[in-house]
CSV table of C-alpha atoms and ligand atoms in Angstrom, one decimal:
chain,number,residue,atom,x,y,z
V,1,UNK,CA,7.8,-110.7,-36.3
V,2,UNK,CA,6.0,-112.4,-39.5
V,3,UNK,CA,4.4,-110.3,-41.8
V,4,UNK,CA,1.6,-110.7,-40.1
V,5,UNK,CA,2.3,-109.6,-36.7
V,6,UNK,CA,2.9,-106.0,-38.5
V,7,UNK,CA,0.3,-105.5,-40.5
V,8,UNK,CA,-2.4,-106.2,-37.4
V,9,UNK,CA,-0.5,-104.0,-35.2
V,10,UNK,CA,-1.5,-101.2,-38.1
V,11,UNK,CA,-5.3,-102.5,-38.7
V,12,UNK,CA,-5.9,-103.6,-35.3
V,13,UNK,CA,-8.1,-106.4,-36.7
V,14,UNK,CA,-8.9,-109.8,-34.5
V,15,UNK,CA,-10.3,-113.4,-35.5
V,16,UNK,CA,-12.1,-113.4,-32.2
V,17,UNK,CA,-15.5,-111.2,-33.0
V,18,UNK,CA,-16.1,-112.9,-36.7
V,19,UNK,CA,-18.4,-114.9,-37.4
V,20,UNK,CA,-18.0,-118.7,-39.1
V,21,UNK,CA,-19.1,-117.4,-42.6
V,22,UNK,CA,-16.3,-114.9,-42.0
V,23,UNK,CA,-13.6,-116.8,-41.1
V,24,UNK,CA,-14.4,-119.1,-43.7
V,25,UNK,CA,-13.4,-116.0,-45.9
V,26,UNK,CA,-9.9,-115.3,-44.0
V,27,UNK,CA,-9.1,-118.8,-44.0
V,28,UNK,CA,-9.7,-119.3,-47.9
V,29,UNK,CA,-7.7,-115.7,-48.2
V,30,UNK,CA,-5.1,-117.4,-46.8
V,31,UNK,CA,-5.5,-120.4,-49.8
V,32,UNK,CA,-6.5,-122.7,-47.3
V,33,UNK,CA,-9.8,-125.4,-47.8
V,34,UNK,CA,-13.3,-123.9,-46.8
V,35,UNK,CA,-14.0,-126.2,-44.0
V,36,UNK,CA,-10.8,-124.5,-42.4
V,37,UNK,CA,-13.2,-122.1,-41.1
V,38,UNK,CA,-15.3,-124.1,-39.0
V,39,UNK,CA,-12.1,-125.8,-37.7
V,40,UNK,CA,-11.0,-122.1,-36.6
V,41,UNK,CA,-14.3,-121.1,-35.2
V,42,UNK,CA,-14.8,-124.3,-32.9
V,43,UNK,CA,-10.5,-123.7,-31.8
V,44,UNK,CA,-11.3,-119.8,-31.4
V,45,UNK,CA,-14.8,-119.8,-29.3
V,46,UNK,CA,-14.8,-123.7,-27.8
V,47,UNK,CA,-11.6,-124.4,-26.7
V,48,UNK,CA,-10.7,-120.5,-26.2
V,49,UNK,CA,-6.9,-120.4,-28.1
V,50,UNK,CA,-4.4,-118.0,-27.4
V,51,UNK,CA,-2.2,-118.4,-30.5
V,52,UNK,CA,-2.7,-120.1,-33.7
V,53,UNK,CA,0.0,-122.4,-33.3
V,54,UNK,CA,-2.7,-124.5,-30.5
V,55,UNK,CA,-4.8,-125.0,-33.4
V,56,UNK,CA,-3.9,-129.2,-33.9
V,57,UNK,CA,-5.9,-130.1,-36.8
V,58,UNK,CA,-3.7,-127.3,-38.7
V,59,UNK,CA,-0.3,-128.4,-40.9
V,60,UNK,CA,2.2,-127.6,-39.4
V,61,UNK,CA,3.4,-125.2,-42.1
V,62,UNK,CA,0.5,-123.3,-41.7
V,63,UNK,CA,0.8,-122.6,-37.4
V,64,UNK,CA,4.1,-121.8,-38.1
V,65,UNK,CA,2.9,-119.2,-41.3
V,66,UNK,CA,0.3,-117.7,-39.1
V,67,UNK,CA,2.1,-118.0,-35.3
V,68,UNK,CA,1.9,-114.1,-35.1
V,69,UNK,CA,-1.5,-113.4,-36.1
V,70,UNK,CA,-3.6,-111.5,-33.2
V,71,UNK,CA,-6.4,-113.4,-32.4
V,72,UNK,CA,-7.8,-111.0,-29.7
V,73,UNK,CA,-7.1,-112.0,-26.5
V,74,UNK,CA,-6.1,-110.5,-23.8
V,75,UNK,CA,-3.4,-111.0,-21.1
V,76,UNK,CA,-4.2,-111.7,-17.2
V,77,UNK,CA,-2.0,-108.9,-15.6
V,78,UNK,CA,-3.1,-109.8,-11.9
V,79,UNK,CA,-6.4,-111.8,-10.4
V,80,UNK,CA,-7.4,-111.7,-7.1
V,81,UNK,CA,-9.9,-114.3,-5.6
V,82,UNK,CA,-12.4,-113.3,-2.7
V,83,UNK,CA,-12.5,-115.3,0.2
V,84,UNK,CA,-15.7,-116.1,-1.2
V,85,UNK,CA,-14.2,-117.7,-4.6
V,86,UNK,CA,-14.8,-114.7,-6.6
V,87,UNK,CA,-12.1,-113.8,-8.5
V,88,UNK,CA,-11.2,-110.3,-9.8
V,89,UNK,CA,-9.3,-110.3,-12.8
V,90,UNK,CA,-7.1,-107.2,-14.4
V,91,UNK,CA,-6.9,-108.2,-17.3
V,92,UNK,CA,-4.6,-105.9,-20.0
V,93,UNK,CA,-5.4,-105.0,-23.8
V,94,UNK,CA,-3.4,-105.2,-27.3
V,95,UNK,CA,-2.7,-101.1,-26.3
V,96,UNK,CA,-2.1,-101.5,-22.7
V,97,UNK,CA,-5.0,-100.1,-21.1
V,98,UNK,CA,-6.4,-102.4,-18.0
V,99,UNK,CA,-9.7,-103.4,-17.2
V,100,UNK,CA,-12.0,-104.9,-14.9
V,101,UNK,CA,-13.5,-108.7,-15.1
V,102,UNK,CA,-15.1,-110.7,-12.3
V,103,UNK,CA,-15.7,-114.4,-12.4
V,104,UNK,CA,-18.9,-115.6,-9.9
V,105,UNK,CA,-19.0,-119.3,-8.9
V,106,UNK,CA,-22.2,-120.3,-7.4
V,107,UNK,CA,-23.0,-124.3,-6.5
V,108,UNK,CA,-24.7,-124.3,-10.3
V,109,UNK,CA,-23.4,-121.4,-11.8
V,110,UNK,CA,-20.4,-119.5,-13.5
V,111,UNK,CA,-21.3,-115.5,-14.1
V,112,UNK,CA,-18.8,-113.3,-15.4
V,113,UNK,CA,-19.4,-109.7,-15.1
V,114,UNK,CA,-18.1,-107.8,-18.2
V,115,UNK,CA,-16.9,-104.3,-18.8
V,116,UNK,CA,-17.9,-102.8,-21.6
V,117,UNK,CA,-15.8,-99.5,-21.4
V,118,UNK,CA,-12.2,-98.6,-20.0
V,119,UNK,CA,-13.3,-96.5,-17.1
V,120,UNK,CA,-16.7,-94.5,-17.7
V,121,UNK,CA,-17.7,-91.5,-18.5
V,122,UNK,CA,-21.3,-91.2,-16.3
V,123,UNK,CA,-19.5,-90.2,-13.3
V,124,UNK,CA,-22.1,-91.6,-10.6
V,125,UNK,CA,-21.8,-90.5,-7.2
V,126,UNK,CA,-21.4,-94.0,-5.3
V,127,UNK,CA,-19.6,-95.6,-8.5
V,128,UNK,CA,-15.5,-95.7,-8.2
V,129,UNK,CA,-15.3,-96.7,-11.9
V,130,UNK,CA,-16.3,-93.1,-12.5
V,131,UNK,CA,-13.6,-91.8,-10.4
V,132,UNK,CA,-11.0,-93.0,-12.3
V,133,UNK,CA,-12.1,-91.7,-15.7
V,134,UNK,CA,-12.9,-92.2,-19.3
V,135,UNK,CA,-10.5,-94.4,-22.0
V,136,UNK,CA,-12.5,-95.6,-24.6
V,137,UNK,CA,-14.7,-98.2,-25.7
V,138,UNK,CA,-14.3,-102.1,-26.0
V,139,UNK,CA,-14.5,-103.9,-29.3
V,140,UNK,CA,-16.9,-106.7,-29.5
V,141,UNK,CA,-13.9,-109.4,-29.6
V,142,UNK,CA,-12.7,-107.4,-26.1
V,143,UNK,CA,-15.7,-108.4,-24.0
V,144,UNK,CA,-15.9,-111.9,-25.6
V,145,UNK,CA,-12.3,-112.3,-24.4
V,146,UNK,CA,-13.4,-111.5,-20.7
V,147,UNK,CA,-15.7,-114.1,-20.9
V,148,UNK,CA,-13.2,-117.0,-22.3
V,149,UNK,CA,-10.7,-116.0,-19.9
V,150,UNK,CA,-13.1,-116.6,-17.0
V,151,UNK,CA,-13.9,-119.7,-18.6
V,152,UNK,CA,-10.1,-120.9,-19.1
V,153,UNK,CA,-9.1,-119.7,-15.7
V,154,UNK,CA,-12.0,-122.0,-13.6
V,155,UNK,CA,-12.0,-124.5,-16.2
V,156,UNK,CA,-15.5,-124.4,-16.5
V,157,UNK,CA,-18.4,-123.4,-18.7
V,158,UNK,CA,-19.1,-119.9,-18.5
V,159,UNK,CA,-23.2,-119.9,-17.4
V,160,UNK,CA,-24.4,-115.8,-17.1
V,161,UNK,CA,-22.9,-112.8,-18.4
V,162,UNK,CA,-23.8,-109.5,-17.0
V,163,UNK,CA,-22.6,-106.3,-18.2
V,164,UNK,CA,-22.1,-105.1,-15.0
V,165,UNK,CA,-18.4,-104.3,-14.9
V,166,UNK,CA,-16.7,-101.3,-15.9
V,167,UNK,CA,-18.8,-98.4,-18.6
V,168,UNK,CA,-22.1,-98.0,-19.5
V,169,UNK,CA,-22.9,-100.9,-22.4
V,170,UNK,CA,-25.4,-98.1,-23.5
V,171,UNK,CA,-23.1,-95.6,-25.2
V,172,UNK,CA,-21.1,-98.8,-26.7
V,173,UNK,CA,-24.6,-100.0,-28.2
V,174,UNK,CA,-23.1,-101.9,-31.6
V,175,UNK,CA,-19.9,-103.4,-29.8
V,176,UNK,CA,-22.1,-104.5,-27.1
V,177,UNK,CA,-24.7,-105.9,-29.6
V,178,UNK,CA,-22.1,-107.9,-31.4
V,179,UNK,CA,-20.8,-109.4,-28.2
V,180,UNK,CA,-24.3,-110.7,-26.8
V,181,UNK,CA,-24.8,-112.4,-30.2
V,182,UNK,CA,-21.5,-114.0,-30.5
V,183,UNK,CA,-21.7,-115.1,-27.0
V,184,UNK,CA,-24.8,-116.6,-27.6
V,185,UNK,CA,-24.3,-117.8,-31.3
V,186,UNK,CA,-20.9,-119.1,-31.1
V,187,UNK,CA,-20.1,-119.4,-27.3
V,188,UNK,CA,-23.0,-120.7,-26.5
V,189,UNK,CA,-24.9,-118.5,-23.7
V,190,UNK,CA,-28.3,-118.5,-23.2
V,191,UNK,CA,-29.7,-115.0,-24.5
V,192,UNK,CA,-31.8,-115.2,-21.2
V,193,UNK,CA,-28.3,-115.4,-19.7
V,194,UNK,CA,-26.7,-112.6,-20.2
V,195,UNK,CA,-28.5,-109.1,-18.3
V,196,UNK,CA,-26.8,-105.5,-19.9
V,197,UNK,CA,-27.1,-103.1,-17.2
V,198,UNK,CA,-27.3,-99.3,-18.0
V,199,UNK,CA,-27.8,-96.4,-16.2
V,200,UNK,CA,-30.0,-95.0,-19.1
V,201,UNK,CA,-28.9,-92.9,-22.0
V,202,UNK,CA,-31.3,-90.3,-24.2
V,203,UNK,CA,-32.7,-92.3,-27.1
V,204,UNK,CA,-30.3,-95.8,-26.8
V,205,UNK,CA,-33.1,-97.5,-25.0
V,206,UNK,CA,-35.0,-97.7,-27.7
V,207,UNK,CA,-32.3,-98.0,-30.1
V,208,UNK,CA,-31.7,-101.3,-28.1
V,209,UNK,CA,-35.2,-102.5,-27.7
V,210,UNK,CA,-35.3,-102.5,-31.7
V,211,UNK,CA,-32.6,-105.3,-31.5
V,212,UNK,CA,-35.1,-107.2,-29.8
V,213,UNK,CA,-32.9,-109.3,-28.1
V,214,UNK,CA,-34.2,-111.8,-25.6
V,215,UNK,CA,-31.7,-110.8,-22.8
V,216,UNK,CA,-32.5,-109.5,-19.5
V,217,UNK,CA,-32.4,-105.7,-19.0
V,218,UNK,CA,-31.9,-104.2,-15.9
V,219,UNK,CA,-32.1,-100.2,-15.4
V,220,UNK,CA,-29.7,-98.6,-12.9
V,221,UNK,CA,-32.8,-96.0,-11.1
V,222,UNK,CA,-32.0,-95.4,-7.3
V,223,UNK,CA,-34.4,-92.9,-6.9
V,224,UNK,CA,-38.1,-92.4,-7.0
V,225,UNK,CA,-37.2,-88.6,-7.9
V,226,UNK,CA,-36.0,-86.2,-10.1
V,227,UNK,CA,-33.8,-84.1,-8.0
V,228,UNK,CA,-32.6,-86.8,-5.6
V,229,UNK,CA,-32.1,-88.9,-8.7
V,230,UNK,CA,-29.7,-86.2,-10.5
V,231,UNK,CA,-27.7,-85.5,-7.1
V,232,UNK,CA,-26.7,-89.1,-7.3
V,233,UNK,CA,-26.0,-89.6,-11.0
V,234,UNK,CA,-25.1,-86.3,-12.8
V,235,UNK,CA,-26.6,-87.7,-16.6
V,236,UNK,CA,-29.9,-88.0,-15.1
V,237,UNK,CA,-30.2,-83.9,-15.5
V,238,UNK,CA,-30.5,-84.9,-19.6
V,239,UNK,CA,-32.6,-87.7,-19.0
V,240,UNK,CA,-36.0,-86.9,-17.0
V,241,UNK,CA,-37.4,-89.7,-15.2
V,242,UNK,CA,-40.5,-89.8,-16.7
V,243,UNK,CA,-39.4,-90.0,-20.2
V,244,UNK,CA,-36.8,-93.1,-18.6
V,245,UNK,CA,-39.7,-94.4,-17.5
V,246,UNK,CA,-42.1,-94.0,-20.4
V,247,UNK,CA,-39.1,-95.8,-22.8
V,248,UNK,CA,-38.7,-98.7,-20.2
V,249,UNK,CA,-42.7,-99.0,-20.8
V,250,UNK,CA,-41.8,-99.2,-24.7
V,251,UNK,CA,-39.0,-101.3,-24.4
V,252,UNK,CA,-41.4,-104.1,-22.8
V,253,UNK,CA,-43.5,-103.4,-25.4
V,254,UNK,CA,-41.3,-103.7,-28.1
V,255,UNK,CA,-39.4,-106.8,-26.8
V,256,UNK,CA,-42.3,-108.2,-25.1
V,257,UNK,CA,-39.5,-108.9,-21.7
V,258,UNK,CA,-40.1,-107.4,-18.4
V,259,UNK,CA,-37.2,-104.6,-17.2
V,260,UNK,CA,-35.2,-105.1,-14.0
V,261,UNK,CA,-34.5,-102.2,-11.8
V,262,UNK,CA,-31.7,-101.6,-10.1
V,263,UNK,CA,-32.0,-99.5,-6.9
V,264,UNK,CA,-28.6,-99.4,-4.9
V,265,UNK,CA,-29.4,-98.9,-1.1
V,266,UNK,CA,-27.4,-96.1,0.6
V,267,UNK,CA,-28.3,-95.3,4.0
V,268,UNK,CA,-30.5,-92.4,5.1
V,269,UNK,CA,-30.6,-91.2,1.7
V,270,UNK,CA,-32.6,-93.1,-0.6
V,271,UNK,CA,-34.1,-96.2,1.6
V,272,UNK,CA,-36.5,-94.4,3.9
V,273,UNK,CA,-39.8,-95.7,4.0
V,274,UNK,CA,-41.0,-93.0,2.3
V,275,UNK,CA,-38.6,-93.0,-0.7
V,276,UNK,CA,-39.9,-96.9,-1.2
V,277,UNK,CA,-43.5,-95.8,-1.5
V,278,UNK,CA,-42.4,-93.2,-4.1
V,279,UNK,CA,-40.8,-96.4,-5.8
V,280,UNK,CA,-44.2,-98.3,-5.9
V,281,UNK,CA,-45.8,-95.4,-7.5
V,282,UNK,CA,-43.4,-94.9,-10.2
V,283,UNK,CA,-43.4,-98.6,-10.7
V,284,UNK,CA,-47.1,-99.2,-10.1
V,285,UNK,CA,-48.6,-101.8,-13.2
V,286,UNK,CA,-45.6,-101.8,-14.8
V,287,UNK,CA,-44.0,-105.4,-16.0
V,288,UNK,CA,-41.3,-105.1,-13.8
V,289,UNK,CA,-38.7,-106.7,-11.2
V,290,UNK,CA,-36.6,-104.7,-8.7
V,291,UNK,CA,-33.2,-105.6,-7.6
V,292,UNK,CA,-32.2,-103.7,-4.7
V,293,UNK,CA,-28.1,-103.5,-4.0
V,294,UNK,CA,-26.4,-102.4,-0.8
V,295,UNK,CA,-24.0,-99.9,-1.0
V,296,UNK,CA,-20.8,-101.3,-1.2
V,297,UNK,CA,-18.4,-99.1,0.1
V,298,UNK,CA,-15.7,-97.3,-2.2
V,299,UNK,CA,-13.0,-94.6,-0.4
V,300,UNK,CA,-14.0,-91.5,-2.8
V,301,UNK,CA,-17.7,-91.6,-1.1
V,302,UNK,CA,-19.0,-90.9,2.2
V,303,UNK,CA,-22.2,-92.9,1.7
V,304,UNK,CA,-23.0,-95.5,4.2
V,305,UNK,CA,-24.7,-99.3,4.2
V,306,UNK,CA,-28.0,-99.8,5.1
V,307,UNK,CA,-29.1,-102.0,8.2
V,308,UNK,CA,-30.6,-105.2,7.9
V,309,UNK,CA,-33.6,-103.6,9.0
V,310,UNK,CA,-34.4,-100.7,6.8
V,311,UNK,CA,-33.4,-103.0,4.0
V,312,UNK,CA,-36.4,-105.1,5.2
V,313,UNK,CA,-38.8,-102.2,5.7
V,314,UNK,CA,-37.9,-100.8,1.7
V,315,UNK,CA,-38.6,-104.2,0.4
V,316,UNK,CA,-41.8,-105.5,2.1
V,317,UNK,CA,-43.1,-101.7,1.5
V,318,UNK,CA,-42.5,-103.1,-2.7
V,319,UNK,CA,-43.8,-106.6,-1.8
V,320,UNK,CA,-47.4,-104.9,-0.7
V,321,UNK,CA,-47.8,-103.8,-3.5
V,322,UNK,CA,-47.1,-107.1,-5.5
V,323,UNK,CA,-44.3,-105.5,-7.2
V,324,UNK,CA,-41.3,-107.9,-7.6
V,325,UNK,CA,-38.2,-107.4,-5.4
V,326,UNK,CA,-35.0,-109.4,-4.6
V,327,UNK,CA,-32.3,-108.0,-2.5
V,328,UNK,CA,-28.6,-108.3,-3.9
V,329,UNK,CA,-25.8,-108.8,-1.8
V,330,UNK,CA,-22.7,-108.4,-4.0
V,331,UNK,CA,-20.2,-111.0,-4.2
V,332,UNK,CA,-16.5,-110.3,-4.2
V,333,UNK,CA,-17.0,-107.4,-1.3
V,334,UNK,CA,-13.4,-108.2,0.2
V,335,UNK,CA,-11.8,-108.2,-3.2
V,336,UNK,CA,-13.2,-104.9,-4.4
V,337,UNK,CA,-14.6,-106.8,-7.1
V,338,UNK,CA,-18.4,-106.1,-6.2
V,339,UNK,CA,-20.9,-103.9,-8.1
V,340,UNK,CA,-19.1,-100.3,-8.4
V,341,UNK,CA,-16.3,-100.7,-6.9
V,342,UNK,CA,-14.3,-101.9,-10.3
V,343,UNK,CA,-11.8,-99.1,-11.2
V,344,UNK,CA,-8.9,-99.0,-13.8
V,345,UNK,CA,-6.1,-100.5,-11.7
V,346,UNK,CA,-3.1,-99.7,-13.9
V,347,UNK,CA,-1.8,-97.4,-11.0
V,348,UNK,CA,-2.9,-99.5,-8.3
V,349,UNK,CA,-2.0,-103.2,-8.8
V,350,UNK,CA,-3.2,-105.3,-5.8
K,22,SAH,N1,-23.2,-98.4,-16.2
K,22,SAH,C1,-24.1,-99.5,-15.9
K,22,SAH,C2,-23.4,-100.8,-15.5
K,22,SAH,C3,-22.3,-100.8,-14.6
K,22,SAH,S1,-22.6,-100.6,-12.8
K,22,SAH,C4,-25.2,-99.1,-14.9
K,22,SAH,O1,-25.1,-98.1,-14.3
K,22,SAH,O2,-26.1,-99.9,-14.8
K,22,SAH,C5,-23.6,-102.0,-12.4
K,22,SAH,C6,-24.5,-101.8,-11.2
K,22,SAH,O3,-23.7,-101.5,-10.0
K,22,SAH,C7,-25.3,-100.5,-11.4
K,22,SAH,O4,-26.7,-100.8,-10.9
K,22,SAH,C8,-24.6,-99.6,-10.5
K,22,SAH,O5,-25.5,-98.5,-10.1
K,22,SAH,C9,-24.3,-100.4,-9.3
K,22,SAH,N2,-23.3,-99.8,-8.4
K,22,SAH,C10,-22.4,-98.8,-8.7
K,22,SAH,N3,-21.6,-98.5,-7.6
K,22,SAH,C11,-22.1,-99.3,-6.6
K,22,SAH,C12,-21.7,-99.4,-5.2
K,22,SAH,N4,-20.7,-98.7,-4.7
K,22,SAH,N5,-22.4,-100.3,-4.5
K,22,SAH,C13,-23.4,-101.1,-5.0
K,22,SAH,N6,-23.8,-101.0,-6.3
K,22,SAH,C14,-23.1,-100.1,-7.1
């Protein structure tokens, strides 16, 4: 090992996750020419490099000086494609610990759903990343690593990100904050591209809204009510659903974009006809879109899929009332790589 190789171990600290200007700095700390930097950025966040030593346009003398350095990436540990070409990645960090990345090929489009957390700690009912626990949070360079790898594996451009996958982006505000601007800075993702997902978290809404980023956010709701709302995600208890509600309402304000709900549809218990007028009121003049998700199953719950037919009923109820509503069959299903059903698989490799 170079001298390198133990002195990251110690700090921990990666290229991926800095910015040009900064690795203009490292590379002139390491005596080399200023427009070294840009030559590293374009090598780190274009053609996604593993190792230093792939860098061409480098001497020779120094790959071979810097062949140790960590850059950040991950290794795949297993992947798992869908018969539908979704692939579910497990993809293992600089300390061991597994997560959860899903690549989604669509005629036009590549979307990778992110984690943003090893395990989570929100516990919801229907969710099996709950069920497997709490690590820690991901570093800025760790989600940006998900998204190269997706784009290495298909060799293709990387279109969406959501943060979708594994934690809730909303108690890992700064990391995640880092990673949708250097996805969009210096990978090159639409902001409009990339949707963070959260299941709401006291105060962070609003905390986020002041970034006033031009992504799409999407709020994890599925319920019209307080109590049923709480049986199915335990947080809810600190977080009432009007004052949810009333910071969605200032987050449009503040960002001047409309909020997606999420509303996951599990059978007999929230997607009676009833519980979809509830929905309307609670969503009534508000600039919204609702995205409603059937279950997909997971073995530590009991809940069941909704019919084609009640699906139908909950979503023309929305429709007259002109609110917004798409339905969203999860890709991946046969994989267990669709929504909630990503879990940290270092016991359980497929
Ligand atoms: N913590 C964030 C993001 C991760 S989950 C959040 O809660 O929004 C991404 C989406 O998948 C959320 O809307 C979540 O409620 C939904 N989801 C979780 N488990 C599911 C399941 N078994 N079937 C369908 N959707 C599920």
């Amino acid at each position: 090992m170079t001298i390198w190789g133990k002195i990251m171990t110690l700090t921990q600290e990666t290229l991926l996750g800095k910015s040009v200007d900064e690795l203009t700095t490292w590379v002139k700390r390491q005596g080399q020419p200023a427009y070294r930097g840009k030559q590293l950025h374009q090598w780190l966040y274009q053609k996604g490099v593993r190792s230093l030593t792939e860098i061409s346009v480098f001497p020779k003398a120094l790959r071979e000086e810097l062949k140790d350095y960590p850059i950040g990436r991950s290794n795949i540990y297993h992947c798992t494609i869908a018969p539908d070409k979704t692939r579910k990645y497990l993809l293992s960090l600089a300390d061991g610990l597994i997560i959860e990345t899903v690549g989604i090929p669509t005629s036009k489009r590549l979307t990778v759903c992110v984690s943003s957390q090893v395990g989570c700690p929100m516990n919801c009912d229907f969710c099996a990343t709950g069920k497997g626990g709490y690590e820690r949070n991901l570093s800025c360079a760790e989600i940006v690593d998900q998204v190269l790898t997706v784009q290495e594996d298909f060799q293709q451009r990387v279109s969406h990100v959501v943060f979708m996958g594994m934690g809730e982006p909303l108690l890992n505000t700064k990391e995640v904050v880092k990673a949708v601007k250097i996805l969009n800075q210096d990978v090159g993702i639409g902001q409009r591209s990339l949707t963070i997902s959260t299941v709401g978290v006291p105060k962070k809404i609003l905390e986020f809204a002041h970034h006033k980023l031009q992504v799409t956010f999407a709020v994890s709701l599925h319920a019209a009510n307080q109590t049923l709302r709480e049986k199915l995600i335990p947080s809810a208890k600190y977080y009432p659903l009007p004052k949810l509600l009333s910071d969605c309402r200032k987050y449009v304000e503040i960002t001047g974009r409309r909020v997606t709900f999420e509303y996951i549809l599990l059978g007999g218990i929230n997607d009676l006809p009833e519980q979809s007028i509830q929905l309307t009121k609670c969503l009534k003049g508000f600039q919204s879109h609702v995205n409603l998700i059937p279950y997909n199953p997971i073995e530590e719950a009991d809940y069941q899929r909704p019919d084609a037919e009640s699906i139908n009923v909950f979503k023309s109820i929305l429709e007259g009332q002109n609110i917004a509503v798409s339905v969203r069959y999860s890709r991946g299903l046969e994989a267990n790589a669709a929504c909630g059903q990503l879990r940290a698989m270092s016991t359980a490799k497929e």
